PDB file of C-alpha atoms and ligand atoms in Angstrom:
ATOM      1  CA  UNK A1153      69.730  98.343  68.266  1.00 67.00           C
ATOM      2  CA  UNK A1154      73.736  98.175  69.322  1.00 81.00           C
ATOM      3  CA  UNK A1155      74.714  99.565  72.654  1.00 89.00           C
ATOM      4  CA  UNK A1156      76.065 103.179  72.750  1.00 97.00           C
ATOM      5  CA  UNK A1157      78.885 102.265  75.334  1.00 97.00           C
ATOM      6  CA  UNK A1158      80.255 105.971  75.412  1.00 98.00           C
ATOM      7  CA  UNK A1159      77.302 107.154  76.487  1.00 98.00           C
ATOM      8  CA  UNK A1160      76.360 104.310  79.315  1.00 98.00           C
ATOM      9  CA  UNK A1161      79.676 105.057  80.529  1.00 98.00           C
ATOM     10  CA  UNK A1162      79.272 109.194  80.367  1.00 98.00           C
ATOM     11  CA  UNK A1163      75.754 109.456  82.215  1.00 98.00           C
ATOM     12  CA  UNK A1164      77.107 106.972  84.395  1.00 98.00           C
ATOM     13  CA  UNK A1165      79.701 109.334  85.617  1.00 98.00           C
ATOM     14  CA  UNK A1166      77.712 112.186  85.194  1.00 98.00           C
ATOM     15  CA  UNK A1167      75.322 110.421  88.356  1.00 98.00           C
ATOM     16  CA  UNK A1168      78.445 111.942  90.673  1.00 98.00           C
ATOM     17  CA  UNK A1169      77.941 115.827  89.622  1.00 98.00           C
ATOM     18  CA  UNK A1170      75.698 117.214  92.660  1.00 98.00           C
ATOM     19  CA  UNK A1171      74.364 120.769  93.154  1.00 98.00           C
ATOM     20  CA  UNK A1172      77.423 123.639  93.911  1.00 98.00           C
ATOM     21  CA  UNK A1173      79.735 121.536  92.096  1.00 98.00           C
ATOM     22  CA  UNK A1174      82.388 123.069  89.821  1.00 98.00           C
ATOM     23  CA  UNK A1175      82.975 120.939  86.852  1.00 98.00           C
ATOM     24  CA  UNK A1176      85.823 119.892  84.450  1.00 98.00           C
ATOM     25  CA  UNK A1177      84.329 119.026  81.240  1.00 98.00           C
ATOM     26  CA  UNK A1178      87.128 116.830  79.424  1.00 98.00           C
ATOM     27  CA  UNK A1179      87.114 116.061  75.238  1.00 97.00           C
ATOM     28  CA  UNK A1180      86.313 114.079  73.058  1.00 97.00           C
ATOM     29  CA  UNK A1181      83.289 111.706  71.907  1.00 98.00           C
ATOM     30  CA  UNK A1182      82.808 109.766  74.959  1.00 98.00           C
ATOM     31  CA  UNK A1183      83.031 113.609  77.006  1.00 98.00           C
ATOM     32  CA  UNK A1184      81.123 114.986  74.603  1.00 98.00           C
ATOM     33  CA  UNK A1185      78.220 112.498  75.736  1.00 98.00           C
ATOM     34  CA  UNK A1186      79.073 113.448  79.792  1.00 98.00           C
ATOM     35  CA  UNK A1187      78.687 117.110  78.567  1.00 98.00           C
ATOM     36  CA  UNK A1188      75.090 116.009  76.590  1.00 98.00           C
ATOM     37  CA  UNK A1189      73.775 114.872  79.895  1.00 98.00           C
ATOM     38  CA  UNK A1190      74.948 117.794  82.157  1.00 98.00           C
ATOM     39  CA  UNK A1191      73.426 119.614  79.630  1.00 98.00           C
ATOM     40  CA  UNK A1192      70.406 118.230  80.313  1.00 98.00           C
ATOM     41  CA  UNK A1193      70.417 118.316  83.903  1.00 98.00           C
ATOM     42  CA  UNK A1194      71.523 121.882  84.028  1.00 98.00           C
ATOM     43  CA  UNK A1195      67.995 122.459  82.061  1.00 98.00           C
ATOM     44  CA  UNK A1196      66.219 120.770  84.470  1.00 98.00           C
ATOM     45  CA  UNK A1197      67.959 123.287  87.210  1.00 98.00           C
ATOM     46  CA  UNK A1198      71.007 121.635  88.087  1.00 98.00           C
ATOM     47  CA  UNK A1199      73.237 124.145  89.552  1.00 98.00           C
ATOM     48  CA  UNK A1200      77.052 124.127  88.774  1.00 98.00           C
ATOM     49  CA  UNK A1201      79.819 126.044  86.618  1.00 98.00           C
ATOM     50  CA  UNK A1202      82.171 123.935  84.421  1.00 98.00           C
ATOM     51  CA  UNK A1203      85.416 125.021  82.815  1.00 98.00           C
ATOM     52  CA  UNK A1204      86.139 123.301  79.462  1.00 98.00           C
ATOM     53  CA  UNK A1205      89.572 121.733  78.107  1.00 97.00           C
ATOM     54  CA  UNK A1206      89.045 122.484  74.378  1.00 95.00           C
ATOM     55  CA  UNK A1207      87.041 124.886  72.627  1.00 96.00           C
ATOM     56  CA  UNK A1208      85.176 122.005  71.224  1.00 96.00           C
ATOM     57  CA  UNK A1209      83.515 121.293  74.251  1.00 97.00           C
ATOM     58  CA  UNK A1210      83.322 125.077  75.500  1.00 98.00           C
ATOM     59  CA  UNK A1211      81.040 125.587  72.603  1.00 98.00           C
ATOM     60  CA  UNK A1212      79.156 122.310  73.270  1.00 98.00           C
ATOM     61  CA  UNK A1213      78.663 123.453  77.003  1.00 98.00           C
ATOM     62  CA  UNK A1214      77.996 126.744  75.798  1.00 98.00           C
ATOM     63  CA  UNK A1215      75.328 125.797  73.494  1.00 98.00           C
ATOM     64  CA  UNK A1216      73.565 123.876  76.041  1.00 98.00           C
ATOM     65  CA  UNK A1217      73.555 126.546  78.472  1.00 98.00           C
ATOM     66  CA  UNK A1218      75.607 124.815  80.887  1.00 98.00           C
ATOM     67  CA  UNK A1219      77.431 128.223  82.887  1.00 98.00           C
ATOM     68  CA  UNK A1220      81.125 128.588  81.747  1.00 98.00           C
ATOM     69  CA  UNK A1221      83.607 129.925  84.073  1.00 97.00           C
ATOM     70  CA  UNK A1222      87.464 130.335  83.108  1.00 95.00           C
ATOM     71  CA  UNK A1223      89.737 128.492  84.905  1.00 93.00           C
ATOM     72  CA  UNK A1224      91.449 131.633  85.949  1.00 92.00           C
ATOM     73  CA  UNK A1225      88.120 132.567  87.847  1.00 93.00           C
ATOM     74  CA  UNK A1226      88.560 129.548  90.542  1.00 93.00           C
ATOM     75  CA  UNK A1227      90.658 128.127  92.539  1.00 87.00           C
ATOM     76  CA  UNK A1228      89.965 124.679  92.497  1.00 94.00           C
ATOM     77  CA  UNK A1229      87.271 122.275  90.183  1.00 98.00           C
ATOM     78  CA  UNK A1230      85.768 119.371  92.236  1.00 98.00           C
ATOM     79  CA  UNK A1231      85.667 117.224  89.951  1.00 98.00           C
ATOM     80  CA  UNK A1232      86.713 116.071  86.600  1.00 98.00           C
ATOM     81  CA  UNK A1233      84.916 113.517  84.156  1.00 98.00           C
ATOM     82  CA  UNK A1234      86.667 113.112  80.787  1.00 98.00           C
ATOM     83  CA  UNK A1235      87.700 110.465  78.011  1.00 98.00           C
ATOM     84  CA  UNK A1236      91.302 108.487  77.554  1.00 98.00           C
ATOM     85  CA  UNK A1237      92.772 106.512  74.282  1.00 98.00           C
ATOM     86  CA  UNK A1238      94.129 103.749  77.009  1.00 98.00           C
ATOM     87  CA  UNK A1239      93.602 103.056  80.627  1.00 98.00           C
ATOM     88  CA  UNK A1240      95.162 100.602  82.293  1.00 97.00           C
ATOM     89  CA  UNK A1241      94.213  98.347  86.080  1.00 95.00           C
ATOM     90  CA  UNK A1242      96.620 101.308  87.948  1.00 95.00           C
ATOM     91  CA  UNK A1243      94.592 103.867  86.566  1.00 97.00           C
ATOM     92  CA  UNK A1244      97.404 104.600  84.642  1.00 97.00           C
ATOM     93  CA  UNK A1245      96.053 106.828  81.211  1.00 98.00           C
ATOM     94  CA  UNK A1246      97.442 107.575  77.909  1.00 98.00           C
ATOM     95  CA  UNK A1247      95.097 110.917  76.645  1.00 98.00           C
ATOM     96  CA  UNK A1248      95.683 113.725  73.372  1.00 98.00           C
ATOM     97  CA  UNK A1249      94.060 111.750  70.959  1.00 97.00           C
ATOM     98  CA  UNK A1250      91.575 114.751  70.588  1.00 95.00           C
ATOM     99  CA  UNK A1251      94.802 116.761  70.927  1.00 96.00           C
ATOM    100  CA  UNK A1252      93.650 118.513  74.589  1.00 96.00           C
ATOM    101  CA  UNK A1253      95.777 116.912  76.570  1.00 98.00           C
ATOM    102  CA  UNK A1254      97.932 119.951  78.323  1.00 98.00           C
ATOM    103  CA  UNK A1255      94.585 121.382  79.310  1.00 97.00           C
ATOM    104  CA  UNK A1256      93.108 118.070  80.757  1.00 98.00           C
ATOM    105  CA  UNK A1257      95.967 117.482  82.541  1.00 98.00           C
ATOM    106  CA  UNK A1258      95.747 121.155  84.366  1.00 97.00           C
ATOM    107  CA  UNK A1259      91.789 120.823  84.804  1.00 97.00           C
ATOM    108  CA  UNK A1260      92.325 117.441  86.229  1.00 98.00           C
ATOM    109  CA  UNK A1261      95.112 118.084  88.386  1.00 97.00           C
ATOM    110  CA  UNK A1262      93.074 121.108  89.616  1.00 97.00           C
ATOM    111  CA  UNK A1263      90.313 119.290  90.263  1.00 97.00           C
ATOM    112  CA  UNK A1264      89.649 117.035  93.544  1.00 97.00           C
ATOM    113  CA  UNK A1265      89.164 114.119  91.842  1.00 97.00           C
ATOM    114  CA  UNK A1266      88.795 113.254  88.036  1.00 98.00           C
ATOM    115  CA  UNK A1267      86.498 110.096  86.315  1.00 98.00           C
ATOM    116  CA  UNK A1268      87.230 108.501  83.186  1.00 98.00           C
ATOM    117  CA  UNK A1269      85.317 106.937  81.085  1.00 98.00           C
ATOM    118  CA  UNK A1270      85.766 104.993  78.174  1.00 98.00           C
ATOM    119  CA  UNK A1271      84.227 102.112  76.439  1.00 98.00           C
ATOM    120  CA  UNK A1272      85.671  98.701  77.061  1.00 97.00           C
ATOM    121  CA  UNK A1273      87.953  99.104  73.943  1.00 97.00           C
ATOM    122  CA  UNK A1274      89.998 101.480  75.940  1.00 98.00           C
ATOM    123  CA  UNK A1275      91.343  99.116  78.904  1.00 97.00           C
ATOM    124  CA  UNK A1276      94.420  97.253  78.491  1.00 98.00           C
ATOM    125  CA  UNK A1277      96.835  95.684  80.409  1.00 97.00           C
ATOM    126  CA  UNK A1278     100.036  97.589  79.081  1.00 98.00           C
ATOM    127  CA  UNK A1279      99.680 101.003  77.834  1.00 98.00           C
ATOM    128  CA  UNK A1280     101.643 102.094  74.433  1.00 98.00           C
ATOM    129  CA  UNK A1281      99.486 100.434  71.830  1.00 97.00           C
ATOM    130  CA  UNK A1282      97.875 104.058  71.373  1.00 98.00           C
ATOM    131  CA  UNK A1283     100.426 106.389  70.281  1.00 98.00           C
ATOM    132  CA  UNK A1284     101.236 108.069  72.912  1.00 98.00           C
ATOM    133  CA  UNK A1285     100.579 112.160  72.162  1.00 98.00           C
ATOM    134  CA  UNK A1286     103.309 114.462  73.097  1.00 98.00           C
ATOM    135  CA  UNK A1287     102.703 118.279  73.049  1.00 98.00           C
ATOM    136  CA  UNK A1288     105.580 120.425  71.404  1.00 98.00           C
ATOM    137  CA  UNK A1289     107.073 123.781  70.822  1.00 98.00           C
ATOM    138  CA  UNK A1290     106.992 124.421  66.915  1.00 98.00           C
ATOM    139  CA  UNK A1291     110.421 126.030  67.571  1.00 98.00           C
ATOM    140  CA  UNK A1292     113.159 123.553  67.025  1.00 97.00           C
ATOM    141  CA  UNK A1293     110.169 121.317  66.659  1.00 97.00           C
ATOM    142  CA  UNK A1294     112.610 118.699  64.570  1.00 97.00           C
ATOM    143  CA  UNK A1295     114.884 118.622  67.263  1.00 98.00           C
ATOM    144  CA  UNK A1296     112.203 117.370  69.724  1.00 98.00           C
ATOM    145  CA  UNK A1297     110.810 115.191  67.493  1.00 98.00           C
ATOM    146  CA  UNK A1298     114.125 113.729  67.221  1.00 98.00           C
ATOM    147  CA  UNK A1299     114.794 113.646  70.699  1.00 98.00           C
ATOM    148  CA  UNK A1300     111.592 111.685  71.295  1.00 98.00           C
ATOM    149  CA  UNK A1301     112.661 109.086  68.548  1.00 98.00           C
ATOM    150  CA  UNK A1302     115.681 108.441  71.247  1.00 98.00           C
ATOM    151  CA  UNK A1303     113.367 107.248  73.944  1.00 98.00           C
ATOM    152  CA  UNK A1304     112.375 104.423  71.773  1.00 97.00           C
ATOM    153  CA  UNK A1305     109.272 105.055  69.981  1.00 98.00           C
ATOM    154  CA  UNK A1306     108.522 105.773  66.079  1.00 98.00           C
ATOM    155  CA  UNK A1307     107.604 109.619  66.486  1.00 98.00           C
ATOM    156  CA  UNK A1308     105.114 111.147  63.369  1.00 97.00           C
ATOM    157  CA  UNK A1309     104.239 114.696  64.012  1.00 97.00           C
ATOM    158  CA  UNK A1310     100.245 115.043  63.960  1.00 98.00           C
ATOM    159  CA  UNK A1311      98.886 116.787  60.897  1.00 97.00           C
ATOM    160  CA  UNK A1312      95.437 118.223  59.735  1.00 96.00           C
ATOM    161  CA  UNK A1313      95.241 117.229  56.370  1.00 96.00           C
ATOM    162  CA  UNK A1314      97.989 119.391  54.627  1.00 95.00           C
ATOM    163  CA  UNK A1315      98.967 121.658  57.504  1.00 96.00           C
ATOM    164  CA  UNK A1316     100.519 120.506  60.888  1.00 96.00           C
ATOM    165  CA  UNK A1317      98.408 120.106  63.473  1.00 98.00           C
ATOM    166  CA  UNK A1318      97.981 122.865  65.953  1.00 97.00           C
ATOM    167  CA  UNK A1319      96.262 122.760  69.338  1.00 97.00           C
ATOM    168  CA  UNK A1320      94.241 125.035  71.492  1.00 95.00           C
ATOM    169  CA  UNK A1321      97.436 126.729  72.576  1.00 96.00           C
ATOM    170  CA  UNK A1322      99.723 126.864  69.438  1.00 97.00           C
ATOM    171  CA  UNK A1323     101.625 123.721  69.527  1.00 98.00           C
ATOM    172  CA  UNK A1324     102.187 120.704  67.796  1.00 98.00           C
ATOM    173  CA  UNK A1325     101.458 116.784  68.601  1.00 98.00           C
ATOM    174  CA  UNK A1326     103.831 114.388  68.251  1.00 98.00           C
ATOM    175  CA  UNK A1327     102.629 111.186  68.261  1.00 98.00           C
ATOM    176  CA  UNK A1328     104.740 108.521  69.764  1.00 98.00           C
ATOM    177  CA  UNK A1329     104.591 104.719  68.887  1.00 98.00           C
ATOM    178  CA  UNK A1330     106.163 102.711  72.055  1.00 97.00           C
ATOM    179  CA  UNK A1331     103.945  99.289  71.218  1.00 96.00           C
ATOM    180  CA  UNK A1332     104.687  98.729  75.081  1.00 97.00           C
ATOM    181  CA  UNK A1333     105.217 100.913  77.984  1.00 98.00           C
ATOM    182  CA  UNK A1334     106.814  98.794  80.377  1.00 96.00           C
ATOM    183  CA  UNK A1335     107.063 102.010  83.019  1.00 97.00           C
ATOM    184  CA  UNK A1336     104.723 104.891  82.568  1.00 98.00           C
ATOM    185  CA  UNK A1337     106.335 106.361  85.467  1.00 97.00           C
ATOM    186  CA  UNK A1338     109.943 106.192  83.937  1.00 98.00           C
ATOM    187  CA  UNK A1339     109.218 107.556  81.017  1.00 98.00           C
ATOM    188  CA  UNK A1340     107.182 110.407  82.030  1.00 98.00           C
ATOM    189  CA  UNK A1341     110.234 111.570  83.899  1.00 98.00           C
ATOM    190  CA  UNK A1342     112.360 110.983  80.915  1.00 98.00           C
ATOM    191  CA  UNK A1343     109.617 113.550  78.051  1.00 98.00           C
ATOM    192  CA  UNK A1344     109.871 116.064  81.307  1.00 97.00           C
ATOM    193  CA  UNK A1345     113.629 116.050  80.542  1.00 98.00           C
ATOM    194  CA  UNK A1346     113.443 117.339  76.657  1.00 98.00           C
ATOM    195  CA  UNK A1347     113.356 120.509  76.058  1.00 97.00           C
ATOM    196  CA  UNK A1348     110.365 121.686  73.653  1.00 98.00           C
ATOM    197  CA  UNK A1349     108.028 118.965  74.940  1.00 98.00           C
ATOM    198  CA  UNK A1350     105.402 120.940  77.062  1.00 98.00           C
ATOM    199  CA  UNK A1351     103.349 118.132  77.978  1.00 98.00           C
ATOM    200  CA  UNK A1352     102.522 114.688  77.551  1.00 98.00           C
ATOM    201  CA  UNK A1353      99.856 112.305  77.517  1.00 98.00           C
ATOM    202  CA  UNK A1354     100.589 109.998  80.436  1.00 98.00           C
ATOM    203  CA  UNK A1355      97.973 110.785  83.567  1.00 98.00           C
ATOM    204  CA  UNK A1356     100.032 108.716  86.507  1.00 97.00           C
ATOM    205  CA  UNK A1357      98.324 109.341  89.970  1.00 96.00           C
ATOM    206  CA  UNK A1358      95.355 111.731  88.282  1.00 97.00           C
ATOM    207  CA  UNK A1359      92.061 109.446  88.215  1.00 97.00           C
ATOM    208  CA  UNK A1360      90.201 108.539  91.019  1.00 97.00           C
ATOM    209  CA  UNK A1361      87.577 106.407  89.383  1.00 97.00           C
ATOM    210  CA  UNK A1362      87.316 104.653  85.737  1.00 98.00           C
ATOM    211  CA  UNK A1363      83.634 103.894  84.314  1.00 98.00           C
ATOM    212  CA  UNK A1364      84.085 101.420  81.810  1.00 98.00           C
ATOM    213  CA  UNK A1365      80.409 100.742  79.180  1.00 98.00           C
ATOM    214  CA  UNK A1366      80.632  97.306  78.147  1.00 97.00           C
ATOM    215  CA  UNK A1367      78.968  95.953  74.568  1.00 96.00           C
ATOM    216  CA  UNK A1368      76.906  93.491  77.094  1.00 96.00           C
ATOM    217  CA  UNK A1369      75.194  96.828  78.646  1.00 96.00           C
ATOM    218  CA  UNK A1370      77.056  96.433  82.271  1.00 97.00           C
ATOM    219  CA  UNK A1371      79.148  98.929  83.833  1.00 98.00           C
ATOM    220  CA  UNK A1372      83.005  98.389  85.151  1.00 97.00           C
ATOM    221  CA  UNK A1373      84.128 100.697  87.486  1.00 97.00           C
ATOM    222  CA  UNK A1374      87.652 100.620  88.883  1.00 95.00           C
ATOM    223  CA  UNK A1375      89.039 102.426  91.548  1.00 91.00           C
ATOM    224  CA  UNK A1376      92.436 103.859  92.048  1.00 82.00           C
ATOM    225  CA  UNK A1377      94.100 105.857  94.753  1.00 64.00           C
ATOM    226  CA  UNK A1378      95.684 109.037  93.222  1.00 62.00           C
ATOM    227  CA  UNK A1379      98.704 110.820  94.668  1.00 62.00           C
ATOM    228  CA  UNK A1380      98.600 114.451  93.341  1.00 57.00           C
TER     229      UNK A1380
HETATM  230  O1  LIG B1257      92.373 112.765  75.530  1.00 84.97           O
HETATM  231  C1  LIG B1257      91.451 113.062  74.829  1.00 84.97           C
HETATM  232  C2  LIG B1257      91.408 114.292  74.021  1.00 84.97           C
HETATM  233  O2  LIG B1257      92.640 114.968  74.075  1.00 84.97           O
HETATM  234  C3  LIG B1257      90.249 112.188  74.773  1.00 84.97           C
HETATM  235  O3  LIG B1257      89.707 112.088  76.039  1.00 84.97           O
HETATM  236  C4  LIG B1257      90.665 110.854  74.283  1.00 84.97           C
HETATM  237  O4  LIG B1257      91.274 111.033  73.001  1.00 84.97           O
HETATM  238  C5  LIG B1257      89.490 109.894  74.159  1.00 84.97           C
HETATM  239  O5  LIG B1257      88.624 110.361  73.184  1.00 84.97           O
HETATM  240  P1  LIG B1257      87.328 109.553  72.765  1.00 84.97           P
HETATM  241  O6  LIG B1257      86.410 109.574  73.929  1.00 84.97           O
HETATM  242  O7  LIG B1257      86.807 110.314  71.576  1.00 84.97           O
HETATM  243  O8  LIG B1257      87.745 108.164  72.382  1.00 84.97           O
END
């Protein structure tokens, strides 16, 4: 029977959530095995509140009976285990390939320190292989998109089989193909600049800590010093 890496990786990180914590709960199908586990823990009488980034996993927390709070309701999370499409030695991630990414990015920022994890597919040494998901205002949306294209990247707008894409808050995804990013840091400062792009996918400075399930059943764990 073959390894489920996504899950090694998600319990692993799911060891750090202790009694009284407050909890992001990130996306996606390697979160979605972190959330599993808490579940499981929180039936067992682990005590914590979480606040979702989707309302994918909101109803998976939900349905497990793992206490929701919104993130109105506190001040500050202490910590933060979710997914990435590419994570780099810096700690340096490219996330929205589950289309959450504006709300990861404020639960992880508000949160004292965030985990990834990710199977070993996930780690590279340059990120921009993964498209690189940009959240946009429909208004003007072709103006963005075209803006984007300037940066140096082949830009397709995400779509949902006929319709356009929307995500939790309204907006569209576009996804943008830079093959390399030589400077995450550069051109995070350059999306900030356009106009109609409310977020993107780059996490520079966010994680703390990357669990990484390997095919061979080991664990990777890197460490990174984050600046927020
Ligand atoms: O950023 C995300 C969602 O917006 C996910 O964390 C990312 O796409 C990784 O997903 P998966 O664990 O399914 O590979």
């Amino acid at each position: 029977m073959s390894i489920n890496v996504k899950q090694l990786a998600a319990e692993k990180a799911v060891e750090y959530v202790k009694d009284g914590m407050r909890v992001g709960l990130g996306t996606g199908s390697t979160a979605y095995w972190a959330i599993r586990k808490l579940g499981e823990r929180v039936s067992e009488g682990l005590q914590i509140t979480a606040v979702a980034t989707s309302q994918a996993s909101e109803d998976q927390a939900r349905e497990l009976g793992i206490p929701l709070v919104a993130f109105s309701d506190v001040d500050s999370l202490d910590l933060t285990i979710d997914g990435a499409d590419e994570l780099d030695g810096a700690l340096q991630l490219i996330k929205g390939g589950g289309g959450a990414l504006l709300r990861e990015k404020i639960v992880a920022m508000g949160s004292a320190r965030m985990i990834v994890v990710a199977d070993e597919s996930k780690a590279v040494t340059t990120l921009g292989k993964f498209p690189l998901p940009v959240e946009i205002v429909p208004f003007a949306w072709e103006w963005t998109v075209a803006a984007l294209a300037k940066l140096g990247c082949k830009t397709e707008l995400r779509r949902s089989g006929e319709d356009l894409y929307k995500t939790d808050n309204g907006n569209y995804i576009a996804d943008c193909r830079f093959e390399a990013i030589e400077s995450a840091a550069e051109l995070a400062l350059a999306l900030q600049r356009i106009p109609g792009v409310v977020e993107h996918g780059l996490f520079i400075g966010i994680a703390d800590l990357a669990i990484i399930g390997k095919k061979d059943g080991t664990i990777e764990i890197i460490e990174g010093g984050q600046d927020r």
